[in-house]
PDB file of C-alpha atoms in Angstrom:
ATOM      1  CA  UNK A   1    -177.680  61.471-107.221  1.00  0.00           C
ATOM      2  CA  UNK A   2    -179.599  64.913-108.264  1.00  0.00           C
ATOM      3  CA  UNK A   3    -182.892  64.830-108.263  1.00  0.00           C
ATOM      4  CA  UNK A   4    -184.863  67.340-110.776  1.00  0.00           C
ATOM      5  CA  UNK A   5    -183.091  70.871-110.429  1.00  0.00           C
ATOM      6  CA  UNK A   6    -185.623  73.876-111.204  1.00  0.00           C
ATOM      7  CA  UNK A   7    -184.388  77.644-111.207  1.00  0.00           C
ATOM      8  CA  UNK A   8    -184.939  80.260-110.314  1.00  0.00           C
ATOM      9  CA  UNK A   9    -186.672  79.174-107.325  1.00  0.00           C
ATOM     10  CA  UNK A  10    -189.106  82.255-106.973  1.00  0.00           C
ATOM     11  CA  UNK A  11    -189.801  84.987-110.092  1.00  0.00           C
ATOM     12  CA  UNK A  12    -191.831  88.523-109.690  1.00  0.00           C
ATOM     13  CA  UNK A  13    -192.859  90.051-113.345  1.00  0.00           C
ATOM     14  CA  UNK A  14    -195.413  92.663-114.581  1.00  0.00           C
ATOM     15  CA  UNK A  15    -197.828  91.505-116.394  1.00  0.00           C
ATOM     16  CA  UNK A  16    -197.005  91.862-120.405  1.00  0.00           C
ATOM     17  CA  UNK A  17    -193.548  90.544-119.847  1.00  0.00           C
ATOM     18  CA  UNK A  18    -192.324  87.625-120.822  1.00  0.00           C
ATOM     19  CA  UNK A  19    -190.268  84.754-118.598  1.00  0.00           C
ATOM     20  CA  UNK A  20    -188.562  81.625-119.276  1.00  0.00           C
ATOM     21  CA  UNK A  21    -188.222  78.780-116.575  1.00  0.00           C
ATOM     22  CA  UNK A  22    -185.147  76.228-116.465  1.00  0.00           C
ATOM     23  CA  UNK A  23    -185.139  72.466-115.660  1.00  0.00           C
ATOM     24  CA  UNK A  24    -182.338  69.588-115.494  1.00  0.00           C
ATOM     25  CA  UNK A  25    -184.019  66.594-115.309  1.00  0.00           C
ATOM     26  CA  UNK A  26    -182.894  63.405-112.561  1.00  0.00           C
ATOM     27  CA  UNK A  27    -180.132  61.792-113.780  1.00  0.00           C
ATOM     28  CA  UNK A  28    -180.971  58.957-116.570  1.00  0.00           C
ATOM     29  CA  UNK A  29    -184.474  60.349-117.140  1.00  0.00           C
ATOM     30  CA  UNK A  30    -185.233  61.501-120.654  1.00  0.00           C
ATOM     31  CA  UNK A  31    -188.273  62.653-120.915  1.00  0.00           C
ATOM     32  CA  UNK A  32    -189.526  66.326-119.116  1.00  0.00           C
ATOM     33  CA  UNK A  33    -193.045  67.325-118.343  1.00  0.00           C
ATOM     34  CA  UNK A  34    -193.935  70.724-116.949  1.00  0.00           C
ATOM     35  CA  UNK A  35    -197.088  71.518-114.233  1.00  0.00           C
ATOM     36  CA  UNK A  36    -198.990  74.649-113.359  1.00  0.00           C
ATOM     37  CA  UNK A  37    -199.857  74.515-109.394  1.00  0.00           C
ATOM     38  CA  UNK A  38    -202.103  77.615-108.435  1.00  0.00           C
ATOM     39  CA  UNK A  39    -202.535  78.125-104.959  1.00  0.00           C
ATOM     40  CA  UNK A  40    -204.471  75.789-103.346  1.00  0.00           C
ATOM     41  CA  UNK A  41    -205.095  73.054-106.409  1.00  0.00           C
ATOM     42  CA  UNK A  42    -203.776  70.512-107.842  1.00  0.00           C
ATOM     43  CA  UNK A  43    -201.144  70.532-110.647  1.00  0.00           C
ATOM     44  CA  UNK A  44    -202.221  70.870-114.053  1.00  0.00           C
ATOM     45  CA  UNK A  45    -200.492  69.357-117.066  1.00  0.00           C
ATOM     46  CA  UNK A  46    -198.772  71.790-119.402  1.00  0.00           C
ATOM     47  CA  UNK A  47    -196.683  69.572-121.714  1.00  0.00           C
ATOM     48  CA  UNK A  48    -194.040  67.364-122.338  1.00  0.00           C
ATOM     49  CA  UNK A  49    -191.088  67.002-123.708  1.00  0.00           C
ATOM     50  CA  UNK A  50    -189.168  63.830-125.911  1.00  0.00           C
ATOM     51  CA  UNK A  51    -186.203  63.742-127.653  1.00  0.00           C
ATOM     52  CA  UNK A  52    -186.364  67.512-127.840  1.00  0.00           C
ATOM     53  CA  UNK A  53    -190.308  67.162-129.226  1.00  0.00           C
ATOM     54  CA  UNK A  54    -193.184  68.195-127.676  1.00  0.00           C
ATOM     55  CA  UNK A  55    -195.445  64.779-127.164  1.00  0.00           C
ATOM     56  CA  UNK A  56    -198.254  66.069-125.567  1.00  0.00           C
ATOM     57  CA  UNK A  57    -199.862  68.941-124.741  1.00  0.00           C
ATOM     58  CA  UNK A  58    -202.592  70.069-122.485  1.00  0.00           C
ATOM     59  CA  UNK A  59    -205.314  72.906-122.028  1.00  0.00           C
ATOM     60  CA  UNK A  60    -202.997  76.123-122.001  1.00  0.00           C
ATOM     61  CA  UNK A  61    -202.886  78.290-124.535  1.00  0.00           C
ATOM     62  CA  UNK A  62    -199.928  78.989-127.367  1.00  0.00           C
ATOM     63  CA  UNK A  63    -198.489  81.758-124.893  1.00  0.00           C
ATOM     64  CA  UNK A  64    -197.095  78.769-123.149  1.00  0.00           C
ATOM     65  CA  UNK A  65    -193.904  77.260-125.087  1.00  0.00           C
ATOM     66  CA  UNK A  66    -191.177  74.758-124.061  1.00  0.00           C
ATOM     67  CA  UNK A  67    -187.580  73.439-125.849  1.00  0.00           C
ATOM     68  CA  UNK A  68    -185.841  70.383-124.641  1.00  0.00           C
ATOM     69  CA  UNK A  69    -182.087  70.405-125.356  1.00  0.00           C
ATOM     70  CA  UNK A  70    -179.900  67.571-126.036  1.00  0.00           C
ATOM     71  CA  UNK A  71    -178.715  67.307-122.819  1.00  0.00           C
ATOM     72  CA  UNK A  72    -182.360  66.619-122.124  1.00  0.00           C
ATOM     73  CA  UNK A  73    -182.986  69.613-119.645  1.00  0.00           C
ATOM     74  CA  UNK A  74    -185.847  72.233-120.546  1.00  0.00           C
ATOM     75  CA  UNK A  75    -187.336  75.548-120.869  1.00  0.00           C
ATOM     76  CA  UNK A  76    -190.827  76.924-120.077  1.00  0.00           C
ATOM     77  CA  UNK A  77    -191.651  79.953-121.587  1.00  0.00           C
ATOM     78  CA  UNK A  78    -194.422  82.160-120.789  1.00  0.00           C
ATOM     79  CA  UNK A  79    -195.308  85.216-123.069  1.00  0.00           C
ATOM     80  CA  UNK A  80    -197.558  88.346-122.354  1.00  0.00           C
ATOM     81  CA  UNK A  81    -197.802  87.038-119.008  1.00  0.00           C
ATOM     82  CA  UNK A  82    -201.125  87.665-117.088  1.00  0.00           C
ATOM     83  CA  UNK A  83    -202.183  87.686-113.305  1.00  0.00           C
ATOM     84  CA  UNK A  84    -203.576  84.523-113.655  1.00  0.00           C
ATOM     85  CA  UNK A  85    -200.517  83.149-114.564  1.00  0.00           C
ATOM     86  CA  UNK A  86    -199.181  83.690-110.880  1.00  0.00           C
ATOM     87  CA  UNK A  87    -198.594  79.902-109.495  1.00  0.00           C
ATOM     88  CA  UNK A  88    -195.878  77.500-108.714  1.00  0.00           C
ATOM     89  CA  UNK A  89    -194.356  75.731-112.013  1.00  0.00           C
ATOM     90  CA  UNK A  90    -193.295  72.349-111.276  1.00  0.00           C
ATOM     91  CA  UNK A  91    -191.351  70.112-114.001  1.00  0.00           C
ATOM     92  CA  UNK A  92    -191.341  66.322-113.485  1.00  0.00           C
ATOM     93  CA  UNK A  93    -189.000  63.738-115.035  1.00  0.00           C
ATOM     94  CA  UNK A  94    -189.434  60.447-116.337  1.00  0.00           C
ATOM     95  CA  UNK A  95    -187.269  57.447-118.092  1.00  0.00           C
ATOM     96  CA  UNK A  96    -189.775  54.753-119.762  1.00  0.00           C
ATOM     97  CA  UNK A  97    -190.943  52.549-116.604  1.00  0.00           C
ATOM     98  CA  UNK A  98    -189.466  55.089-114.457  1.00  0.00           C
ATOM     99  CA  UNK A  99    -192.172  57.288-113.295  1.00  0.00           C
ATOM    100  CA  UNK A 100    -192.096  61.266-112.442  1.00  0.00           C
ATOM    101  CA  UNK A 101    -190.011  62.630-110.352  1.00  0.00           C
ATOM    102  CA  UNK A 102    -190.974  66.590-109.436  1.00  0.00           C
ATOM    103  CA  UNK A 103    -188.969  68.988-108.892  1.00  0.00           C
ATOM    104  CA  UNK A 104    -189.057  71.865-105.912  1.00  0.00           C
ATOM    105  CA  UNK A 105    -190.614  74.076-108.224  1.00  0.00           C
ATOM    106  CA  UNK A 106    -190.411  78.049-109.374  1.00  0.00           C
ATOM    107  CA  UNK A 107    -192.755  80.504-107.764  1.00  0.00           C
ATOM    108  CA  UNK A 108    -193.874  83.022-110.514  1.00  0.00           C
ATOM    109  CA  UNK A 109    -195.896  86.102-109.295  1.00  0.00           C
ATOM    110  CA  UNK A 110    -197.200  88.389-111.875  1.00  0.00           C
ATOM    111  CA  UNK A 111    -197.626  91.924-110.530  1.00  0.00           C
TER     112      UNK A 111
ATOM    113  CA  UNK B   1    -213.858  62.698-118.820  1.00  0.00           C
ATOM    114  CA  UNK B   2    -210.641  63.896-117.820  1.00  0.00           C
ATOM    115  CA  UNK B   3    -211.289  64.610-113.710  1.00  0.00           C
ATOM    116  CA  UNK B   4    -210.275  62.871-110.864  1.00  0.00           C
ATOM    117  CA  UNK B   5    -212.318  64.077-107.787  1.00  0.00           C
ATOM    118  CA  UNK B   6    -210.884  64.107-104.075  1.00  0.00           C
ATOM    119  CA  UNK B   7    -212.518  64.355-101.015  1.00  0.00           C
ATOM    120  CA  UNK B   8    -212.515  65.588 -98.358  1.00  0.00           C
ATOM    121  CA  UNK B   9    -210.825  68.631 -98.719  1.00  0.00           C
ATOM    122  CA  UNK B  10    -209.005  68.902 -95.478  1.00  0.00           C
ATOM    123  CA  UNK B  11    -208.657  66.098 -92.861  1.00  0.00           C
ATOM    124  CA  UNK B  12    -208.023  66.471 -89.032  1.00  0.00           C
ATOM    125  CA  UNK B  13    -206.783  63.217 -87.301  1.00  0.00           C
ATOM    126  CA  UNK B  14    -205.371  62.513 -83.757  1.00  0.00           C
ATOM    127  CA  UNK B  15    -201.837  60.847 -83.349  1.00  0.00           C
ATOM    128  CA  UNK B  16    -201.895  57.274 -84.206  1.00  0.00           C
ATOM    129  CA  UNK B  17    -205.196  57.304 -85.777  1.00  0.00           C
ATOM    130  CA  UNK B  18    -206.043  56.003 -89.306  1.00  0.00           C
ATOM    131  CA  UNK B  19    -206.328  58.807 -92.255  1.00  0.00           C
ATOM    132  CA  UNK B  20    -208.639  57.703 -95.251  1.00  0.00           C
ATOM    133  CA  UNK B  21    -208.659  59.880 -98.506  1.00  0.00           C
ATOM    134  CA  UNK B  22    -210.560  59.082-101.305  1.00  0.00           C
ATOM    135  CA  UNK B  23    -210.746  59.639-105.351  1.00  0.00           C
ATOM    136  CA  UNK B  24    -213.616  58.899-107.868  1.00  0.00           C
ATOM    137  CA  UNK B  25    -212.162  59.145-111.872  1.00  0.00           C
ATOM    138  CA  UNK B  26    -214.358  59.108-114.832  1.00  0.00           C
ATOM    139  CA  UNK B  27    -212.301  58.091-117.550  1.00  0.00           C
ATOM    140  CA  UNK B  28    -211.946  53.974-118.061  1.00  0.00           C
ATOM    141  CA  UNK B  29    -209.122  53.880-120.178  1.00  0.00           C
ATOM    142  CA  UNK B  30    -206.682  55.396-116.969  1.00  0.00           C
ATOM    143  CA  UNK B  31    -204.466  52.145-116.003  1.00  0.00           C
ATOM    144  CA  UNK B  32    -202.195  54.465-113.163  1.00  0.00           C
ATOM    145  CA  UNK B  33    -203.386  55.673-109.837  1.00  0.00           C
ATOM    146  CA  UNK B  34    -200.658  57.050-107.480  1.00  0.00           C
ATOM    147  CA  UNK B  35    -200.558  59.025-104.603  1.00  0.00           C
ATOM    148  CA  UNK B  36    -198.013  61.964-104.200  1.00  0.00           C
ATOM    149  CA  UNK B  37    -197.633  63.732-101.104  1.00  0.00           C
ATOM    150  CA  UNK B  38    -196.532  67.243-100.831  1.00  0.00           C
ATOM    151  CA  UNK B  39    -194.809  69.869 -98.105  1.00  0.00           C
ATOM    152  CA  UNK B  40    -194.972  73.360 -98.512  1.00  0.00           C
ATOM    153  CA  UNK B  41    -192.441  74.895-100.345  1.00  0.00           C
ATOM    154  CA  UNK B  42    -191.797  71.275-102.168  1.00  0.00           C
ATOM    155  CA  UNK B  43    -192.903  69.612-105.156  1.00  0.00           C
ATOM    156  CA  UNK B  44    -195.008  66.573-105.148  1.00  0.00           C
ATOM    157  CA  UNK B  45    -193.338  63.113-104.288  1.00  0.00           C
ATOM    158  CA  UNK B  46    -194.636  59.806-104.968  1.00  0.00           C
ATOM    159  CA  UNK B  47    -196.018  57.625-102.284  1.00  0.00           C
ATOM    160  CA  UNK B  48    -197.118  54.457-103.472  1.00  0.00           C
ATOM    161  CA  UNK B  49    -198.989  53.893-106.734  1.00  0.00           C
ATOM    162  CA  UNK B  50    -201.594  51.157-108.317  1.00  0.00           C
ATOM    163  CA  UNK B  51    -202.711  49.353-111.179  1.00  0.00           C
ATOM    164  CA  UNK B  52    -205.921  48.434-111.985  1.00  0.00           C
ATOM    165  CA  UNK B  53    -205.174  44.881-112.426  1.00  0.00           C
ATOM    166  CA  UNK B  54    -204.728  44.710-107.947  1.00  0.00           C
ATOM    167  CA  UNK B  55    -207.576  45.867-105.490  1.00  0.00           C
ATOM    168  CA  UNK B  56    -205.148  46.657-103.286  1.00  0.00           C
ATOM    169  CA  UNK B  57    -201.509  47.783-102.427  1.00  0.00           C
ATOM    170  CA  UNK B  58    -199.610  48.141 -99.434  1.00  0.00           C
ATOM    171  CA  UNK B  59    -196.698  49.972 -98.337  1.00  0.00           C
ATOM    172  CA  UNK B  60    -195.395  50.365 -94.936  1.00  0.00           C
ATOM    173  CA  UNK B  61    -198.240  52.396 -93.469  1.00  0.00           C
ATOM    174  CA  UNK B  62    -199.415  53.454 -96.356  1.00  0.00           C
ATOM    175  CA  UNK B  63    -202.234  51.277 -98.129  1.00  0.00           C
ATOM    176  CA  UNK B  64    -203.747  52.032-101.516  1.00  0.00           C
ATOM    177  CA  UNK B  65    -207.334  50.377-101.735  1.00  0.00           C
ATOM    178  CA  UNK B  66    -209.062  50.131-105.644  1.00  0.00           C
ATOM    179  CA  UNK B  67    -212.699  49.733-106.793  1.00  0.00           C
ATOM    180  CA  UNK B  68    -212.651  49.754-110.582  1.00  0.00           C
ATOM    181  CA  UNK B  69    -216.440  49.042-110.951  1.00  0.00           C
ATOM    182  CA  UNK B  70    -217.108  51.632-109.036  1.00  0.00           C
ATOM    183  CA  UNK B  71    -214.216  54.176-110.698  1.00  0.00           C
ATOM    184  CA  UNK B  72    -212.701  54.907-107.028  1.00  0.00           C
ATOM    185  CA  UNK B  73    -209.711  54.510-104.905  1.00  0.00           C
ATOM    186  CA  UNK B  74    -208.535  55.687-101.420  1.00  0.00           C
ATOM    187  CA  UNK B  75    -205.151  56.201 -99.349  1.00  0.00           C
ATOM    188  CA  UNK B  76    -205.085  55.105 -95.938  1.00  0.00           C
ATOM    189  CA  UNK B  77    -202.502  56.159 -93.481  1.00  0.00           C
ATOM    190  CA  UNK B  78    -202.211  53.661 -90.567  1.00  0.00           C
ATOM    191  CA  UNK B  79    -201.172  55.189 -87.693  1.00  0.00           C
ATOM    192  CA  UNK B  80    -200.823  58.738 -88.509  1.00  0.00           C
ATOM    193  CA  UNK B  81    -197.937  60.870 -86.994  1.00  0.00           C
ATOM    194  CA  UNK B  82    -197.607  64.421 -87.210  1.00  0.00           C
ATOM    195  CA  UNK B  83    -194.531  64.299 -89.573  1.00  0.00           C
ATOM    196  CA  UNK B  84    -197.856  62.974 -92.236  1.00  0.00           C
ATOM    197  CA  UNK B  85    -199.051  66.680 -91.612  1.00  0.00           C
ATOM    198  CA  UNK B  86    -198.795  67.471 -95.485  1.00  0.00           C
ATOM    199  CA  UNK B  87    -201.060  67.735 -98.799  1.00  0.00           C
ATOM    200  CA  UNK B  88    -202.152  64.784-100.450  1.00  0.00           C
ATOM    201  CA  UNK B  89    -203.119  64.571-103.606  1.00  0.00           C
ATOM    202  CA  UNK B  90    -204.458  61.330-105.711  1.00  0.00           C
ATOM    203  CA  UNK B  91    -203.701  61.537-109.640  1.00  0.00           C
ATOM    204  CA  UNK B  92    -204.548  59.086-112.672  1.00  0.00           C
ATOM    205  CA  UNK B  93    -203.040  58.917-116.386  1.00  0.00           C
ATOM    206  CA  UNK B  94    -203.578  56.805-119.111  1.00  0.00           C
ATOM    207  CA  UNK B  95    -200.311  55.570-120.100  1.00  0.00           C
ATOM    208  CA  UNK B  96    -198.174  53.073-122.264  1.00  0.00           C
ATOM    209  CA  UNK B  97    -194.663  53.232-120.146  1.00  0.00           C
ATOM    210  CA  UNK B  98    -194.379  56.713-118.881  1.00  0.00           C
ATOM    211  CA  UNK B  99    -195.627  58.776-121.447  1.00  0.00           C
ATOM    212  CA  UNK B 100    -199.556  59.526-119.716  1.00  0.00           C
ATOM    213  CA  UNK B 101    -199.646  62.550-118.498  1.00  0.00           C
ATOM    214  CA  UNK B 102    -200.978  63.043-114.908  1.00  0.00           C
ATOM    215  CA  UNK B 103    -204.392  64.357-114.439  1.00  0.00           C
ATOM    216  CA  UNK B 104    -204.645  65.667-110.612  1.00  0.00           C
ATOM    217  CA  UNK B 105    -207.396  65.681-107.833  1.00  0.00           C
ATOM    218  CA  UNK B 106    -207.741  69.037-105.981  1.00  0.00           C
ATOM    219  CA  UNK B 107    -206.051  68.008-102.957  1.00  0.00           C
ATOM    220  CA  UNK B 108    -206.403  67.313 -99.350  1.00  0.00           C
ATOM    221  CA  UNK B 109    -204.856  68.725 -96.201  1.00  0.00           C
ATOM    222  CA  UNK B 110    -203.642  66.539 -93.982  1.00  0.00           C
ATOM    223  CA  UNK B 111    -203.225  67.943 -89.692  1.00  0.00           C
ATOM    224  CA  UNK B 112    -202.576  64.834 -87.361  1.00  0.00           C
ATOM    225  CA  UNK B 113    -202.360  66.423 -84.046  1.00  0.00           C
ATOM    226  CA  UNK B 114    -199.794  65.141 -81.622  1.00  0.00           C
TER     227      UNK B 114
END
């Protein structure tokens, strides 16, 4: 049984460009959330996903966008991307009493 | 409202000794504590989790220990082997089913010496 598949697995951009991040959630989970780990801290939430919604959001600004396909996997995009923006992107998935199950992660560095 | 504090930040503990991390939260209305413990290069996995509604919770070696009057809770690791040697990191959300979203401590590093 799969567990949550991220890709790529590590990412170098300049800053200004854009990138999009790619996750297939565990097998019979439906809902997708997506975490920002910089170095050294905890994760922070970003948003998540529902029946191809976005429920909730946190603290990150509109340069930060998702989609959740039918399938139920998802995409993190990142616009205008910044230095700051350099951490590892986790996305977690979840089926009602089911709690999250992360993924490995994708390691973005913005040069 | 919103933090979740951890201390300490990094932990040294000989082989077979007892590891004790703890959280303070601020927010009342969080009703899900777990504990997720994390390699490098990995994402988080869950360890053992807690509702307010039990003081405490024990798994294994792992025990989760809750004081909701006094907005805390801890991990202890009985008998700590080096394979513990990880980052730990406590989290609470405020959920109905699985739809809180996880608000993290900052993390503590874990080196159990053989």
């Amino acid at each position: 049984d799969a567990g949550v598949t991220q890709s790529p697995t590590h990412l170098i951009k300049t800053r200004g460009q854009q990138v999009t991040l790619r996750c297939s959630p565990k097998s019979g989970h439906d809902t997708v959330s997506w975490y920002q780990q910089a170095l050294g801290q905890g994760p922070q939430f970003i948003f998540q996903y529902y029946e191809e919604e976005e429920r909730q959001r946190g603290n990150f600004p509109d340069r930060f966008s998702g989609h959740q396909f039918p399938n139920y996997s998802s995409e993190l995009n990142v616009n205008a991307l910044l230095l700051g923006d350099s951490a590892l992107y986790l996305c977690a998935s979840s089926y009602r009493t089911a709690r999250e199950t992360f993924g490995s992660g994708t390691r973005l560095t913005v040069v | 409202q919103q933090q979740v504090k951890q201390s300490p930040q990094s932990l040294i503990v000989q082989k077979g000794g007892i590891s004790i991390i703890n959280c303070a939260y601020e927010n009342t209305a969080f009703d899900y504590f777990p504990w997720y413990q994390q390699f490098p290069g990995k994402g988080p996995a869950l360890l053992i989790a807690i509702r307010p509604d039990v003081s405490e919770k024990k798994e294994g070696r792992f025990t989760i220990s809750f004081n909701k009057s006094a907005k805390q809770f801890s991990l202890h690791i009985m008998d700590s082997q080096p394979g513990d040697s990880a980052t730990y990191f406590c989290a609470a959300s405020r959920s109905s089913g699985n739809t809180g979203k996880l608000i993290f401590g900052q993390g503590t590093t874990l080196q159990v010496k053989p």
